[in-house]
CSV table of N, CA and C in Angstrom, one decimal:
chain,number,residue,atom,x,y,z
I,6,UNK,N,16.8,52.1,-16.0
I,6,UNK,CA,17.4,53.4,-16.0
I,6,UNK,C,18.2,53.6,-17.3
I,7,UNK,N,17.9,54.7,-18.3
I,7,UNK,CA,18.8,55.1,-19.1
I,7,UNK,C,19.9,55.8,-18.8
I,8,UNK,N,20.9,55.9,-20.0
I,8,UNK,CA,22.1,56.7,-19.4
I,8,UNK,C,22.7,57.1,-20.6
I,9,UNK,N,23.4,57.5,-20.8
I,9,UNK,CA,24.2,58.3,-22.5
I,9,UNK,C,26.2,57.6,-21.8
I,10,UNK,N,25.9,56.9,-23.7
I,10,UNK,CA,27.4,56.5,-24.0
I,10,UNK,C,28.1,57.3,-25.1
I,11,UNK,N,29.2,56.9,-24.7
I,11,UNK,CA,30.0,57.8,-26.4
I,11,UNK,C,30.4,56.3,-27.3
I,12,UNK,N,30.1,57.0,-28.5
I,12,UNK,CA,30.5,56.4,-29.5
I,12,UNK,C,31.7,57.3,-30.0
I,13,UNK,N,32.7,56.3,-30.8
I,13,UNK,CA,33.7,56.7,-31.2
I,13,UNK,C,34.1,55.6,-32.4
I,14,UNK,N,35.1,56.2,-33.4
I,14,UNK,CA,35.9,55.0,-33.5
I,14,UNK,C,37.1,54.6,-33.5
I,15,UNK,N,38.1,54.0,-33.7
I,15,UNK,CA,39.3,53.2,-33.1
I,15,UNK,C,40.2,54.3,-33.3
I,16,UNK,N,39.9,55.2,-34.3
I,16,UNK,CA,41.4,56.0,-33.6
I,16,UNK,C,41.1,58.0,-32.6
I,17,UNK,N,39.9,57.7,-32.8
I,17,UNK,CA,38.8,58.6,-32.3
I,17,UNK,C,38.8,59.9,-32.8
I,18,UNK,N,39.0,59.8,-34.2
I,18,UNK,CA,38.9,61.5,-35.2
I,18,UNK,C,37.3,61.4,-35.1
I,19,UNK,N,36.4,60.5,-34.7
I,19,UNK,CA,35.0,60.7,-34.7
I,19,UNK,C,34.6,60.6,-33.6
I,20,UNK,N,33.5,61.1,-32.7
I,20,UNK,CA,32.7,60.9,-31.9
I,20,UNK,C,32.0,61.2,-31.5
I,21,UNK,N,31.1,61.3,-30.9
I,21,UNK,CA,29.8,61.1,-31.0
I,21,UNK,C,28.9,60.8,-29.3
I,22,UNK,N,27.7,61.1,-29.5
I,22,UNK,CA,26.9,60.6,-27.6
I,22,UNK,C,25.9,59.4,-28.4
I,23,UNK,N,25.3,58.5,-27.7
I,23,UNK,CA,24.2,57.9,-27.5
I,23,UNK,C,23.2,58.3,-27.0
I,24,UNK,N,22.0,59.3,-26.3
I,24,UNK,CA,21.5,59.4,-25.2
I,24,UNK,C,20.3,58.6,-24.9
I,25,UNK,N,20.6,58.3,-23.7
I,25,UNK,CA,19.0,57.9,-22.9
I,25,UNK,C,19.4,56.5,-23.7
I,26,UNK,N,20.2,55.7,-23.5
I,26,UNK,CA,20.4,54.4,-23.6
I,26,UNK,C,19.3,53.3,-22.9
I,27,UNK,N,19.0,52.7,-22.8
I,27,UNK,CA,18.1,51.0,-21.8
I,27,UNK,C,18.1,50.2,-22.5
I,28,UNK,N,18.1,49.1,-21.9
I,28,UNK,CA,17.1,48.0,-22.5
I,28,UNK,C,16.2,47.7,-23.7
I,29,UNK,N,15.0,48.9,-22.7
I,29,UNK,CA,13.8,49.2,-22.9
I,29,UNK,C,13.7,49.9,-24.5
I,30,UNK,N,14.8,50.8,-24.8
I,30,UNK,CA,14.6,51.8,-25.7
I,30,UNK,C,15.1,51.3,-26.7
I,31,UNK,N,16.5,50.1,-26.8
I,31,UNK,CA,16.8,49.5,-27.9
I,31,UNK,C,16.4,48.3,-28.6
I,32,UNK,N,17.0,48.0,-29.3
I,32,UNK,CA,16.6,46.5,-29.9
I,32,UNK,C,18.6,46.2,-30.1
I,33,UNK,N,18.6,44.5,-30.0
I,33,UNK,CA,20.2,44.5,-30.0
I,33,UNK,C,19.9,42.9,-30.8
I,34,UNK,N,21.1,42.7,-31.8
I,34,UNK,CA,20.8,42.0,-32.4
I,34,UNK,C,22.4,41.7,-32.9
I,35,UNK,N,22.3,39.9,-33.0
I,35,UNK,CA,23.7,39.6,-34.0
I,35,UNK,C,23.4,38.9,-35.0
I,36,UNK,N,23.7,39.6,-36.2
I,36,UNK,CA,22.8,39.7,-37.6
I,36,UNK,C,24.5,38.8,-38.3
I,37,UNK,N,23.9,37.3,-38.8
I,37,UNK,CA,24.7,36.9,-39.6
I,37,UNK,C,24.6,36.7,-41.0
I,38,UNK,N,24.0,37.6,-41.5
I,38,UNK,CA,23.8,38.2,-42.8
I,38,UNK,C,25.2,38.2,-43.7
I,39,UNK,N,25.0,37.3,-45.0
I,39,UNK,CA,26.2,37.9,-46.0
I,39,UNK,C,26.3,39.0,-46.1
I,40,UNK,N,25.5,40.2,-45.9
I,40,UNK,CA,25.8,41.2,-46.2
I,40,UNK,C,26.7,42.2,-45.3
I,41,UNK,N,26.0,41.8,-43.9
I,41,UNK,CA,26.8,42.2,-43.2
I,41,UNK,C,28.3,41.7,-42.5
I,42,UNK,N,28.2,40.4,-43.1
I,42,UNK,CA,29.6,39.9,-43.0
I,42,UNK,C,30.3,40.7,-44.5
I,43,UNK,N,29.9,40.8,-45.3
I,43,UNK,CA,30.6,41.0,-46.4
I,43,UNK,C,30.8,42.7,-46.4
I,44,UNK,N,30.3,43.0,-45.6
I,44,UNK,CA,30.9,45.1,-45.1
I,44,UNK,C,31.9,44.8,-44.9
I,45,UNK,N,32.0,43.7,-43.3
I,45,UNK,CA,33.6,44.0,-42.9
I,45,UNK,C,34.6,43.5,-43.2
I,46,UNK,N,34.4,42.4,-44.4
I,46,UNK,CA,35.4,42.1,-45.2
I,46,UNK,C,35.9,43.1,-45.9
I,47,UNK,N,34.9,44.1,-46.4
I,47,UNK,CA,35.2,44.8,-47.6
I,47,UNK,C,35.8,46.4,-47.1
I,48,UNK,N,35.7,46.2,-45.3
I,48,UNK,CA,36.7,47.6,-44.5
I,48,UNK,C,38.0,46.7,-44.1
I,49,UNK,N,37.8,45.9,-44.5
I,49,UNK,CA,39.4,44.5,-43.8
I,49,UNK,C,39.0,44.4,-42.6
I,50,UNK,N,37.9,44.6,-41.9
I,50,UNK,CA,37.5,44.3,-40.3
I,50,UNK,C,37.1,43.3,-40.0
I,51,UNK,N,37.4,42.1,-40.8
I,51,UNK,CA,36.4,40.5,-40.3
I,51,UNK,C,36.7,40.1,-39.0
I,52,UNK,N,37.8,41.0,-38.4
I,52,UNK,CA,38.3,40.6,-37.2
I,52,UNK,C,37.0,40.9,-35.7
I,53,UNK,N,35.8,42.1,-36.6
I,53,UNK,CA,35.4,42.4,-36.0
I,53,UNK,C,33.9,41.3,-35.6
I,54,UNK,N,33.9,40.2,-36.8
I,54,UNK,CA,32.6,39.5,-36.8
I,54,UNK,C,32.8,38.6,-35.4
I,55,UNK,N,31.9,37.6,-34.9
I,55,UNK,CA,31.8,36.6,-34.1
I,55,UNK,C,32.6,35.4,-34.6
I,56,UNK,N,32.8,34.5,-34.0
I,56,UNK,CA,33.4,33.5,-34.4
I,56,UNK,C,32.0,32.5,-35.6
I,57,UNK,N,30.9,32.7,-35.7
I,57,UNK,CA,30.3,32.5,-36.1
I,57,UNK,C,29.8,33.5,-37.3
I,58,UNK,N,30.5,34.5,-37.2
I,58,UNK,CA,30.1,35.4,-38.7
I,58,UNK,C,29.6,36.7,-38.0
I,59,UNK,N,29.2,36.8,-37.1
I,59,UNK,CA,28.1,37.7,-36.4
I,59,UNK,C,28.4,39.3,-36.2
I,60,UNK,N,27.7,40.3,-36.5
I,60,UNK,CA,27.9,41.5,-36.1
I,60,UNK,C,26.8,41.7,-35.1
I,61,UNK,N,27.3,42.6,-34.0
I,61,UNK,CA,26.3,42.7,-32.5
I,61,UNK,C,26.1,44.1,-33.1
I,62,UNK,N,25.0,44.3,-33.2
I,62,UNK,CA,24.2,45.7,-33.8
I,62,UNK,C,23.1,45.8,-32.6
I,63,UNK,N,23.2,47.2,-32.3
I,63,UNK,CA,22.1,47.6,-31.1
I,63,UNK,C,21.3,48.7,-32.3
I,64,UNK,N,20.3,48.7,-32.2
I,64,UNK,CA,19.7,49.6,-32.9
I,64,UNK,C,18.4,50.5,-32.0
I,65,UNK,N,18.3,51.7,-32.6
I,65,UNK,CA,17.8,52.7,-32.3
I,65,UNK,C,17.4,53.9,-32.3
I,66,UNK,N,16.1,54.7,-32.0
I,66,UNK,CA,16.1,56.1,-33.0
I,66,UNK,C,17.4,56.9,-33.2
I,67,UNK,N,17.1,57.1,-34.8
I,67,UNK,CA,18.1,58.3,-35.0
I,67,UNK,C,18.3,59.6,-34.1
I,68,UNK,N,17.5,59.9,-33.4
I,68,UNK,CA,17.0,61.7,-32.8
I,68,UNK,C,18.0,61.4,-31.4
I,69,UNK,N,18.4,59.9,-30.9
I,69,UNK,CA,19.4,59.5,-30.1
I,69,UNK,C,21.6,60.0,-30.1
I,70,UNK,N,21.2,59.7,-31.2
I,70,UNK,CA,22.5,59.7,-31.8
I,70,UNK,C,23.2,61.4,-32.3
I,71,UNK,N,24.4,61.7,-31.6
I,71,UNK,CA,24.6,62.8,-32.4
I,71,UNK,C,26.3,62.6,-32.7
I,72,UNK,N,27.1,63.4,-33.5
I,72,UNK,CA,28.2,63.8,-33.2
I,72,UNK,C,28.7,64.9,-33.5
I,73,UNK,N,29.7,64.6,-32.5
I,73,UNK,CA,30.0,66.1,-32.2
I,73,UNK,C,31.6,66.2,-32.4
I,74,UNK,N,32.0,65.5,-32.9
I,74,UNK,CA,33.8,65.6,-33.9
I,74,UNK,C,33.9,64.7,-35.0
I,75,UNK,N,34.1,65.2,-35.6
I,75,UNK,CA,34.8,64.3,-37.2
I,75,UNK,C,33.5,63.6,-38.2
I,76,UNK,N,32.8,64.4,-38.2
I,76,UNK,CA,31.2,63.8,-38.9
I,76,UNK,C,31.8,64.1,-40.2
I,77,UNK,N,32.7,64.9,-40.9
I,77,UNK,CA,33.4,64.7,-42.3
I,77,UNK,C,33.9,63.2,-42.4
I,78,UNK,N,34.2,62.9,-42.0
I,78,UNK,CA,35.0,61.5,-42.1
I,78,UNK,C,34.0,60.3,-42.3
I,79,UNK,N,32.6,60.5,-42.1
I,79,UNK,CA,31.5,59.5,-41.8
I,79,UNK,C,31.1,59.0,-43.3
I,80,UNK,N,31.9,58.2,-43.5
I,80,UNK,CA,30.8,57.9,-45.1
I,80,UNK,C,30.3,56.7,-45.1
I,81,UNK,N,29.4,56.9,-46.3
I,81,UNK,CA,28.7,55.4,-46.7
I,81,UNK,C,29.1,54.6,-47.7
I,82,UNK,N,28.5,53.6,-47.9
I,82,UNK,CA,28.2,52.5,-49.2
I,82,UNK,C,27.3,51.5,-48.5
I,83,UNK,N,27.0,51.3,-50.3
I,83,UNK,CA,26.0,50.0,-50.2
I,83,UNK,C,26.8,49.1,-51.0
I,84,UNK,N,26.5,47.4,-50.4
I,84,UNK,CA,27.0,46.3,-51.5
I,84,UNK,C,26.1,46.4,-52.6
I,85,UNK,N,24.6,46.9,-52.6
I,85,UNK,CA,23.8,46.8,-53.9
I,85,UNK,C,22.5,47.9,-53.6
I,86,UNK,N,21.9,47.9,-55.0
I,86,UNK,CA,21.1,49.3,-55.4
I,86,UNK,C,20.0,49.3,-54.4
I,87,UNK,N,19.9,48.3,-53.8
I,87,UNK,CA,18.8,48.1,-52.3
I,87,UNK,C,19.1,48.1,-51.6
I,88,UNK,N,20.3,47.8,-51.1
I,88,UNK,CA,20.5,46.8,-50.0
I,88,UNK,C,20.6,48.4,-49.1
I,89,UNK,N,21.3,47.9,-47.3
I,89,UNK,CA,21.1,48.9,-46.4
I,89,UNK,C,22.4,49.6,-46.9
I,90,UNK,N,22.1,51.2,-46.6
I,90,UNK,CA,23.4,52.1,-45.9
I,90,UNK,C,24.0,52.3,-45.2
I,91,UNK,N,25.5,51.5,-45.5
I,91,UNK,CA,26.3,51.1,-44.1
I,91,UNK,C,27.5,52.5,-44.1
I,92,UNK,N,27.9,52.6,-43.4
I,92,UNK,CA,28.5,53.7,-42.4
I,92,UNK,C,30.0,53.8,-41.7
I,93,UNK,N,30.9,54.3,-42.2
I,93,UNK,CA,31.8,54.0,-41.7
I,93,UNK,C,32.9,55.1,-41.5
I,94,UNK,N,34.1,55.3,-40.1
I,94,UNK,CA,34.4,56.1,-40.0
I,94,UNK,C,36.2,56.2,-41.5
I,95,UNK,N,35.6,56.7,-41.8
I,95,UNK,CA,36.9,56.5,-43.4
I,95,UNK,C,38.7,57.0,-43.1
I,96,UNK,N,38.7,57.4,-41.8
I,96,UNK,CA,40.0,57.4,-40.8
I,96,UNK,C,40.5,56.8,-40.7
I,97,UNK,N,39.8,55.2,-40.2
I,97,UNK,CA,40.4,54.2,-39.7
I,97,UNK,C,39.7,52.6,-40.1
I,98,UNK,N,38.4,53.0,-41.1
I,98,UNK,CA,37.6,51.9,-41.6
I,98,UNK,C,37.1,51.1,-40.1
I,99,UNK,N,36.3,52.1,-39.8
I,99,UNK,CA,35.6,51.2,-38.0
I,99,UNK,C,34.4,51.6,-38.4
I,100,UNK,N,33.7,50.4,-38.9
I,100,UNK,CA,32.3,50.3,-38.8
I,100,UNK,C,31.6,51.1,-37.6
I,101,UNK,N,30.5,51.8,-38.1
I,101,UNK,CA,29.8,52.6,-37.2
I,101,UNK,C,28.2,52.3,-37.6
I,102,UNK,N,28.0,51.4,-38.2
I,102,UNK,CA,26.3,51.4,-39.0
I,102,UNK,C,25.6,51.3,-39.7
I,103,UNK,N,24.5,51.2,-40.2
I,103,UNK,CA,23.5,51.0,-41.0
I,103,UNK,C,22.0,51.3,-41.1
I,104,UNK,N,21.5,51.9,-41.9
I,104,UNK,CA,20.0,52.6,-41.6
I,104,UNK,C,19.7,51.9,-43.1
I,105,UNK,N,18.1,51.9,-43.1
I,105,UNK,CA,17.6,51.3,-44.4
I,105,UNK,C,16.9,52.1,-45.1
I,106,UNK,N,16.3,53.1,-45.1
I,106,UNK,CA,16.0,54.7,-45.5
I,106,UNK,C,15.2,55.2,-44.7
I,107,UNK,N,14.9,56.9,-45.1
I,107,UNK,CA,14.7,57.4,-43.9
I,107,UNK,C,13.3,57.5,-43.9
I,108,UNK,N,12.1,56.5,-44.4
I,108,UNK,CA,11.1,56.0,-44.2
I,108,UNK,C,11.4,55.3,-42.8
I,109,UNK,N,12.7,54.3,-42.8
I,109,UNK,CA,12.5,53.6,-41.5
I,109,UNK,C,13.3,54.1,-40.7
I,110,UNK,N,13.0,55.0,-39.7
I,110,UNK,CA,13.5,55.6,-38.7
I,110,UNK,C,14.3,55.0,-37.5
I,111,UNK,N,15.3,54.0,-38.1
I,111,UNK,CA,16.5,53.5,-37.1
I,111,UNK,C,17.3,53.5,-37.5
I,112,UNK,N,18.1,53.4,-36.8
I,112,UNK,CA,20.2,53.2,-36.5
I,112,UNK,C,20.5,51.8,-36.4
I,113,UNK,N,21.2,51.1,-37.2
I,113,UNK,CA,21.9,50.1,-36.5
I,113,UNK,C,23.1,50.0,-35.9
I,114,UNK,N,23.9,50.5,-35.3
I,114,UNK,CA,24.8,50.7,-34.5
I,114,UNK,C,25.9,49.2,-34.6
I,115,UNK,N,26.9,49.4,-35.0
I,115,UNK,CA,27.6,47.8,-34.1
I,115,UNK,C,28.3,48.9,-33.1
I,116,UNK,N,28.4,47.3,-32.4
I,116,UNK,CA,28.6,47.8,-30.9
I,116,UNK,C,29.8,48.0,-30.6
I,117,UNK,N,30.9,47.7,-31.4
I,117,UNK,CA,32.4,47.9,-31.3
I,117,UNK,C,32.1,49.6,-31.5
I,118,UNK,N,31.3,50.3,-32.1
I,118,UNK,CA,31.6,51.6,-32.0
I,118,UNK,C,31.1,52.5,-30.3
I,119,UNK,N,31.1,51.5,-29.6
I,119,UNK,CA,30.6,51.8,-28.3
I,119,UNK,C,32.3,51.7,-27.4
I,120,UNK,N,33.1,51.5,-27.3
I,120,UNK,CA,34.2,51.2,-26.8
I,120,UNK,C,34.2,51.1,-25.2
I,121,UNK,N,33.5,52.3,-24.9
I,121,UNK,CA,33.8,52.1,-23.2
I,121,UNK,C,32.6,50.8,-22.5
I,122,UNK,N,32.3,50.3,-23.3
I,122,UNK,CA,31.4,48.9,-23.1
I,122,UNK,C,32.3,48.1,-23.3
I,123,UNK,N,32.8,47.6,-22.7
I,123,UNK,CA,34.0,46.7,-23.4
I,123,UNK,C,33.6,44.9,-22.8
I,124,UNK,N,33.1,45.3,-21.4
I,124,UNK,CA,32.5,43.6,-20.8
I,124,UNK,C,31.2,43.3,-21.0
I,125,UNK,N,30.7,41.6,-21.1
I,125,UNK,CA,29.6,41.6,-21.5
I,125,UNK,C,28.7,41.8,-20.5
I,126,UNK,N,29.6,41.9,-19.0
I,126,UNK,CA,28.3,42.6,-18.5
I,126,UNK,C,27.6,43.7,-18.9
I,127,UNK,N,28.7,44.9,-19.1
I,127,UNK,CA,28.7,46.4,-19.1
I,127,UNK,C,27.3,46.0,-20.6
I,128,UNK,N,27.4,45.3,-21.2
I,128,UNK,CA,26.8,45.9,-22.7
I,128,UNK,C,25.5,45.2,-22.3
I,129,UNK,N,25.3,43.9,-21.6
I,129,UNK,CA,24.2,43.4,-21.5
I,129,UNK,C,23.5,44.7,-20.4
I,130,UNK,N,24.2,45.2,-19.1
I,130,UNK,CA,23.4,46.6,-18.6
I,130,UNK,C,22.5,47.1,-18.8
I,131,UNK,N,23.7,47.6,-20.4
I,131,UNK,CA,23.2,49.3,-21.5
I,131,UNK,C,21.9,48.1,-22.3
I,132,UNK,N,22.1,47.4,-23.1
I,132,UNK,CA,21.8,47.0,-24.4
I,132,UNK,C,20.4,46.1,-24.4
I,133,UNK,N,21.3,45.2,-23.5
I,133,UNK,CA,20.4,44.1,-23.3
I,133,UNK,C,20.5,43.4,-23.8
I,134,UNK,N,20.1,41.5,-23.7
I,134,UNK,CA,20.2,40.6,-24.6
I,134,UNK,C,20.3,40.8,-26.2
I,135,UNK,N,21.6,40.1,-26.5
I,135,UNK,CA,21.2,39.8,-28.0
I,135,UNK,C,20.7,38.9,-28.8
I,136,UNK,N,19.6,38.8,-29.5
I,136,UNK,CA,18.9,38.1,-30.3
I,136,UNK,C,19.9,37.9,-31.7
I,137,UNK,N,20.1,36.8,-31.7
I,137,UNK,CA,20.8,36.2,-33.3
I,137,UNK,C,19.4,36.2,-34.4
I,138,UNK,N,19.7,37.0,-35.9
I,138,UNK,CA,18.9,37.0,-36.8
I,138,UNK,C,19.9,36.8,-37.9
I,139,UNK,N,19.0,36.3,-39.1
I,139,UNK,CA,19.3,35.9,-40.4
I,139,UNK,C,20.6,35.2,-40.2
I,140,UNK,N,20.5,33.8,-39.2
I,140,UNK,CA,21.1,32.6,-38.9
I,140,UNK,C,21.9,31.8,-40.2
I,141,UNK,N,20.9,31.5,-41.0
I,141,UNK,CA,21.3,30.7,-42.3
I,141,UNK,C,22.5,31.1,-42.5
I,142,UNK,N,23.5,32.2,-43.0
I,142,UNK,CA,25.0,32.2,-43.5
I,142,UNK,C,25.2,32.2,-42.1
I,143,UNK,N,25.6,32.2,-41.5
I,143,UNK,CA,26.2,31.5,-40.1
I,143,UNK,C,26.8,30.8,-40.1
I,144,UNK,N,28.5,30.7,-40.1
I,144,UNK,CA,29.7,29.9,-40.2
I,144,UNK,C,28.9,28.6,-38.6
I,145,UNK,N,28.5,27.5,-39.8
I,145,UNK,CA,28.3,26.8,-38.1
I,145,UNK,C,26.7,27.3,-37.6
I,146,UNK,N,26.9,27.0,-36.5
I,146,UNK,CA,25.5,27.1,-35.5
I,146,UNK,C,25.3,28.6,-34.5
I,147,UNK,N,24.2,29.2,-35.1
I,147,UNK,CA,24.7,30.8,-34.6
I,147,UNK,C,24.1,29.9,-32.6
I,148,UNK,N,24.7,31.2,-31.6
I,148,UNK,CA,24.2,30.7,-30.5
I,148,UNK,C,22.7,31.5,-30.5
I,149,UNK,N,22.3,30.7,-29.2
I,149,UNK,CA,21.3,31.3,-29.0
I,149,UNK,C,21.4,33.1,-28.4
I,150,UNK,N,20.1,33.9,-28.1
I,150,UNK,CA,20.1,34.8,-27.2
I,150,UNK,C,21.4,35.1,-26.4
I,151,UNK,N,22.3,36.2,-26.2
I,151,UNK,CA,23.4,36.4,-25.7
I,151,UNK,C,22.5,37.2,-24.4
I,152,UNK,N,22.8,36.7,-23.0
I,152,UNK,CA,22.3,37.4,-21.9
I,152,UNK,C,23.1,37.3,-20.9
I,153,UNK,N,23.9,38.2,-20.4
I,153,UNK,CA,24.9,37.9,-19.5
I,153,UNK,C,24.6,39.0,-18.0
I,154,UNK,N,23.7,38.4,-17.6
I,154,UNK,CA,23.5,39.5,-16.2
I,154,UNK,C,24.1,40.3,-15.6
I,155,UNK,N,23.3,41.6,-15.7
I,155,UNK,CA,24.4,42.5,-15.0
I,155,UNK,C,24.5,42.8,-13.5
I,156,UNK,N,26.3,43.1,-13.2
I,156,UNK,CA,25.9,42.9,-11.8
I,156,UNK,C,25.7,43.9,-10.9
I,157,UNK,N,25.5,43.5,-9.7
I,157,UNK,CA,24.4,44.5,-8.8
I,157,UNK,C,25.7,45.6,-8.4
């Protein structure tokens, strides 16, 4: 069963719907990439990574995503002339994302921009398992698959 979340960020000049959220429709991932550890150093949000480095990115079509307050505030940067376009609300420096161009038609979402998911049940629900990718910079030993059953 899908369902629509709001996105927001921490001090909520931005926000935004999810629709037609599942399992089924996303991909959810904790990407321990220098790169993506090195965004939220570079918004002062390391607070936001895992204890292992990790950002929880749910990703998903763009045509999902809208918002509908504070989309002035939404800007970008890249660490390099390739690398992804990451996303952030410039209010409050709360990561909101990453797309790789608009050849590739997804969102990467972290999931702290989901706020009313706050347990791991609620996110395993919506989201689904997260698969740990690009392990190697991983402070340490990334975990496996995060799957925390939702309850009845």
């Amino acid at each position: 069963m899908s369902r629509d979340v709001a996105v927001r960020c921490r001090c909520g000049e931005v926000q935004g719907r999810l629709r037609g959220v599942a399992p089924s429709k996303v991909n959810r991932v904790v990407c321990y990439c220098g790169d993506c550890q090195a965004f939220l150093h570079w918004l002062d949000r390391a607070d936001l990574l895992d204890p292992q480095g990790g950002s929880d990115i749910v990703q998903f079509a763009p045509s999902s995503l809208t918002f509908e307050r504070g989309a002035k505030r939404i800007v970008g940067m890249r660490l390099s002339a390739k690398g992804l376009s990451r996303w952030y609300a410039s209010c409050c420096k709360t990561p909101l994302g990453n797309t790789v161009s608009p050849a590739v038609p997804f969102i990467g979402l972290l999931r702290q921009a989901v706020p009313e998911l706050s347990t791991a049940s609620d996110q395993a629900a919506v989201f689904g398992r997260a698969f740990p990718v690009q392990g190697k910079s991983a402070i340490g030993k990334p975990p496996k698959a995060r799957f925390v059953r939702a309850s009845a």
